[in-house]
Coordinates of C-alpha atoms in Angstrom, one line a residue:
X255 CA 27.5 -33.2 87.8
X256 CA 25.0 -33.9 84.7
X257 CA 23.9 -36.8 86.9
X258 CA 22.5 -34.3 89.5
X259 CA 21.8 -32.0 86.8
X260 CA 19.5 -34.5 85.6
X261 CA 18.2 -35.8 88.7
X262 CA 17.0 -32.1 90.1
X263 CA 15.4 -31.1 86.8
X264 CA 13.0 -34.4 86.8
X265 CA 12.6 -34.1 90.7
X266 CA 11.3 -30.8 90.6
X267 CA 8.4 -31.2 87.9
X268 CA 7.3 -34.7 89.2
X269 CA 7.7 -32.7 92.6
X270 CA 5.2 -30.6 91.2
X271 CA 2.4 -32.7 89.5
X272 CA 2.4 -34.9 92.6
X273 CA 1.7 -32.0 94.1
X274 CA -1.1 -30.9 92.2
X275 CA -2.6 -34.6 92.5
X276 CA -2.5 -34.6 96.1
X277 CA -4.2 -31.1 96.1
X278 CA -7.1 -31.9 93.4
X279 CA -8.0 -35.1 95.8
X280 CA -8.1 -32.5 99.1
X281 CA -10.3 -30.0 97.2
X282 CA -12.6 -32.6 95.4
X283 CA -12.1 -35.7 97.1
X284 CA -11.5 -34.3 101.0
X285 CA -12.5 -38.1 102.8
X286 CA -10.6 -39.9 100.0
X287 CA -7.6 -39.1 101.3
X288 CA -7.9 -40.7 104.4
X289 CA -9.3 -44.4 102.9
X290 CA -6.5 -46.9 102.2
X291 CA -7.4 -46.6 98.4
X292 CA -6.7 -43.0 98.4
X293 CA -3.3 -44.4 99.7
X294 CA -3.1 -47.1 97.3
X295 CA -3.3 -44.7 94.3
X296 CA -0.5 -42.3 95.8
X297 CA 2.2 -45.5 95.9
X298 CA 1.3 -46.3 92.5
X299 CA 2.2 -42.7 91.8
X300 CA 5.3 -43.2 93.4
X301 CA 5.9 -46.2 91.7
X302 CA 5.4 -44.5 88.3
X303 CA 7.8 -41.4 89.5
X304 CA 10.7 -43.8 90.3
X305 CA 10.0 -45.4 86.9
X306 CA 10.1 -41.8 85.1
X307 CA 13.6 -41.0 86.9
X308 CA 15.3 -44.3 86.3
X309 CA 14.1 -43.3 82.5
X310 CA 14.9 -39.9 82.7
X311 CA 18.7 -40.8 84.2
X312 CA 19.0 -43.3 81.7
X313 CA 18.3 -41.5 78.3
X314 CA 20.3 -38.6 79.7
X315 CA 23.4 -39.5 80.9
X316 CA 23.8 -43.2 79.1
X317 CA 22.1 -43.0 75.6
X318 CA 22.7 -39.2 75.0
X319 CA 21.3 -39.2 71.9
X320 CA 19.6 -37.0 69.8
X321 CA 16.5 -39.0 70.3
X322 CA 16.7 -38.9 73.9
X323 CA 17.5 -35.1 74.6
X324 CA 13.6 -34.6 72.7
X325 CA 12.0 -36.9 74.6
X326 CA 13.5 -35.9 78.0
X327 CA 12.9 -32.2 77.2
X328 CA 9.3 -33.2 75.5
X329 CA 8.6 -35.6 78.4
X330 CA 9.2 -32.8 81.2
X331 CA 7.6 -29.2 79.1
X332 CA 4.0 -31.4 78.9
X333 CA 4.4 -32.2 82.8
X334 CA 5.0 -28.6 83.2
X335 CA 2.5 -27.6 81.3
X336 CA 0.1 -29.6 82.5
X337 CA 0.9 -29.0 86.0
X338 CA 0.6 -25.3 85.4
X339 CA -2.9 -25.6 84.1
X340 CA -4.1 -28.2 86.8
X341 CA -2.3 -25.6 89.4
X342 CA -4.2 -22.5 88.0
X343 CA -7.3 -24.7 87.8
X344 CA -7.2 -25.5 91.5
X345 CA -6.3 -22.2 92.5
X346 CA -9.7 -20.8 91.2
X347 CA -11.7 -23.7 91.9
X348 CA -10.4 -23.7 95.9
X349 CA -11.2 -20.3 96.4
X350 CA -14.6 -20.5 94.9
X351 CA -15.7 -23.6 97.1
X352 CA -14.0 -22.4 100.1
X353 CA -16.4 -19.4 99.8
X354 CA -19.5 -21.3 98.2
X355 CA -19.4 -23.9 101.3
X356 CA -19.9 -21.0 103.9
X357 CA -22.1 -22.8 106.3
X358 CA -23.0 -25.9 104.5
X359 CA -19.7 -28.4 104.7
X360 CA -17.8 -29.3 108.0
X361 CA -14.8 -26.9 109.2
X362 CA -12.4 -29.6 108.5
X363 CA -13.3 -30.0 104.9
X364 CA -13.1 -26.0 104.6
X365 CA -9.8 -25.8 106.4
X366 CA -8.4 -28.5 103.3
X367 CA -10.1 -26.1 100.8
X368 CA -8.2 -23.2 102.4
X369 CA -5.0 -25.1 102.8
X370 CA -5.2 -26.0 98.9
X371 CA -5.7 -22.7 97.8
X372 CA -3.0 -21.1 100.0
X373 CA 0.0 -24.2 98.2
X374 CA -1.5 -23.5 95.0
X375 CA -0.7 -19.8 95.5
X376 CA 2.2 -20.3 96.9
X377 CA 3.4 -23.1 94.1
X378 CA 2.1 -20.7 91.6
X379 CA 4.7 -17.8 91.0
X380 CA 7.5 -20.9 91.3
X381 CA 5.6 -22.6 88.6
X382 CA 5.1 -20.5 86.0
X383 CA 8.7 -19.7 85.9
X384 CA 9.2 -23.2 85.7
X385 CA 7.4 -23.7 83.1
X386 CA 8.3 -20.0 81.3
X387 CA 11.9 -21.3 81.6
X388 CA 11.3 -25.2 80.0
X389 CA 9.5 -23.7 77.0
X390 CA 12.0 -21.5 76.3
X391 CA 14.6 -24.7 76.0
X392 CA 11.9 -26.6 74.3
X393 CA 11.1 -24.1 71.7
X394 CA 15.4 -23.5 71.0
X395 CA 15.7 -27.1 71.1
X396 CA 13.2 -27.0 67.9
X397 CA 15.2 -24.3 66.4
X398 CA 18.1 -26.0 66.2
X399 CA 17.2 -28.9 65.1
X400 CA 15.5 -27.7 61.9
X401 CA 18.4 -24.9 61.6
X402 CA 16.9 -21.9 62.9
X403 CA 19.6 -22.0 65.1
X404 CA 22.9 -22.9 63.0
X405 CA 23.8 -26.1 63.7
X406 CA 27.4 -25.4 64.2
X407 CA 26.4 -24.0 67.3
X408 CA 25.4 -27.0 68.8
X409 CA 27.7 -27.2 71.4
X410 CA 27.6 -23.8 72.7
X411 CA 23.4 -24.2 72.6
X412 CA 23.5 -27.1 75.0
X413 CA 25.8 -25.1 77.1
X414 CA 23.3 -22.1 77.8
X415 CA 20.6 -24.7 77.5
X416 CA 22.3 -26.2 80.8
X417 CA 22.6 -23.0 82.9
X418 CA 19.2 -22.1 81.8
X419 CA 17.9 -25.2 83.8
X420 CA 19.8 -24.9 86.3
X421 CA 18.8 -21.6 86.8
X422 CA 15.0 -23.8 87.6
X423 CA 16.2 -25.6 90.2
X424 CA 17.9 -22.8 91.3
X425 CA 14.9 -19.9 91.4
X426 CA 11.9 -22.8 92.4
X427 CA 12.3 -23.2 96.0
X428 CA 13.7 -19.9 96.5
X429 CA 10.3 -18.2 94.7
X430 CA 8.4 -21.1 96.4
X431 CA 9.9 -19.6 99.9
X432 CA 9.0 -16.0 98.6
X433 CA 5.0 -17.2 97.8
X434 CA 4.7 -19.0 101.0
X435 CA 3.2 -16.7 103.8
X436 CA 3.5 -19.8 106.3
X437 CA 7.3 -20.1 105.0
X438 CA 7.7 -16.8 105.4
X439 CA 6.6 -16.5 109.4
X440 CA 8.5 -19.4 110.1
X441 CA 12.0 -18.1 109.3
X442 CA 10.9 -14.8 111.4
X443 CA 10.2 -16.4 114.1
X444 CA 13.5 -17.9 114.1
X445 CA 15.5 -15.0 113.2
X446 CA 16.9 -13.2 116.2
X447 CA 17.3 -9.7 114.5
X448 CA 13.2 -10.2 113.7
X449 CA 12.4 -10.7 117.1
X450 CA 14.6 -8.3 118.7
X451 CA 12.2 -6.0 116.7
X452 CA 9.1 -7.0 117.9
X453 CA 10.0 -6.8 121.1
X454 CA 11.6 -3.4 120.6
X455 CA 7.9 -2.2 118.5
X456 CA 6.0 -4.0 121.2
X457 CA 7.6 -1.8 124.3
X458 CA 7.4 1.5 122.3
X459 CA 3.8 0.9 121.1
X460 CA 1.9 -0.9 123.7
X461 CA -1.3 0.3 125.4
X462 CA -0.2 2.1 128.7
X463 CA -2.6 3.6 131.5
X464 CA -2.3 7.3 132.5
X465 CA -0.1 6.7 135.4
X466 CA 2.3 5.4 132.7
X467 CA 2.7 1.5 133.1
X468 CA 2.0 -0.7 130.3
X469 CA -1.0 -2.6 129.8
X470 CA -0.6 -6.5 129.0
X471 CA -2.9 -7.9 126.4
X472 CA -0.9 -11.4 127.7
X473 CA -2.8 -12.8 130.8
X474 CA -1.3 -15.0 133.2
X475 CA -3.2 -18.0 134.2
X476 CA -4.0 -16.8 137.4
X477 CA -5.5 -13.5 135.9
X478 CA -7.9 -15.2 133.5
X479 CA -9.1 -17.8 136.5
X480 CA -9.5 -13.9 138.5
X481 CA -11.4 -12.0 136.0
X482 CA -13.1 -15.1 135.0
X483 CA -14.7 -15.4 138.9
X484 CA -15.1 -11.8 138.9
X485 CA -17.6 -12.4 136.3
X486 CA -19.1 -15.5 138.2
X487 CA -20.0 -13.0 141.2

């Protein structure tokens, strides 16, 4: 259980700062990720994740010491932190140059602006109570060490400290579900009370001519191909 414990609490902040990478080359740096270098430089962030985890696991659940409970909780509030910032950072920048570009760069360029902006939102609310959470631990873990906290309560402090993480892993993906609008209209579209409604607003609400019948909005094919030659004539 600590194994996992571990595991999901360093997935989750990498998860993020990979992230943000992969964003800050699609605002800035929108034909670098296409070239082979642009892949290159994403293995060897990979590479460098797998290396942080095997760490991460290691000082947590074989070394154990004192030592390694600062470093891993040091080690994961500065990618927090940093992520937070480069998140925020990206969330103004995207929107400005998404608006700024009006006209002047190609729609597929303004499309991975628009895309960035909309994950960093999304990522944002998730993020900061992440982060909110991991400061928290970091800034007890301080206190007990130089006996703000009593010492004697060690064990009970790394108890609560253990929830409060899990409660990270636990409220991320289900505020990252909440911020995401695309998220969001996926699981309507697949819930069948959802669509029941629709179709229940759609039949009550639609346009209808004054002998009663409904007007549809949804041609046919062989509709548009008649009003189309209509227009021909």
């Amino acid at each position: 259980m600590t194994l996992l414990h571990s595991y999901g609490e360093i997935t989750i902040v990498s998860g993020i700062f990979i992230l943000v990478f992969e964003r800050y080359a699609s605002v800035f740096f929108p034909t670098f990720r296409l070239s082979e270098t642009y892949k290159l430089w994403f293995s060897l962030i990979i590479i460098i994740y797998l290396i942080s985890l095997s760490s991460y696991l290691y000082m947590m659940n074989i070394v154990k010491s004192v030592f390694a409970l600062l470093y891993c909780t040091i080690f994961a509030s500065v990618l927090y932190l940093v992520s937070f910032i480069l998140v925020m950072y990206l969330f103004c920048v995207a929107k400005k140059r998404y608006y700024e570009t009006l006209g002047i760069i190609s729609l597929t360029k303004r499309y991975m602006l628009s895309e960035s902006y909309e994950l960093c939102r999304s990522s944002l609310p998730a993020t900061i109570s992440s982060l909110a959470i991991n400061i928290v631990v970091f800034i007890s873990f301080w206190c007990l060490l130089f006996d703000v906290i009593p010492q004697t309560k060690g064990q009970e402090f790394f108890v609560l400290a253990n929830m409060t993480l899990n409660l990270t892993a636990t409220l991320f993906p289900i505020l990252f579900i909440i911020g995401s609008r695309k998220i969001r209209r996926r699981f309507a579209k697949i819930n069948p009370f959802n669509q029941q409604q629709e179709i229940k607003e759609e039949q009550q609400m639609g346009v209808r001519k004054l002998d009663g019948h409904r007007i549809s909005f949804n041609q046919s094919q062989n509709e548009y191909f008649e009003q189309l030659q209509s227009s021909w004539a």
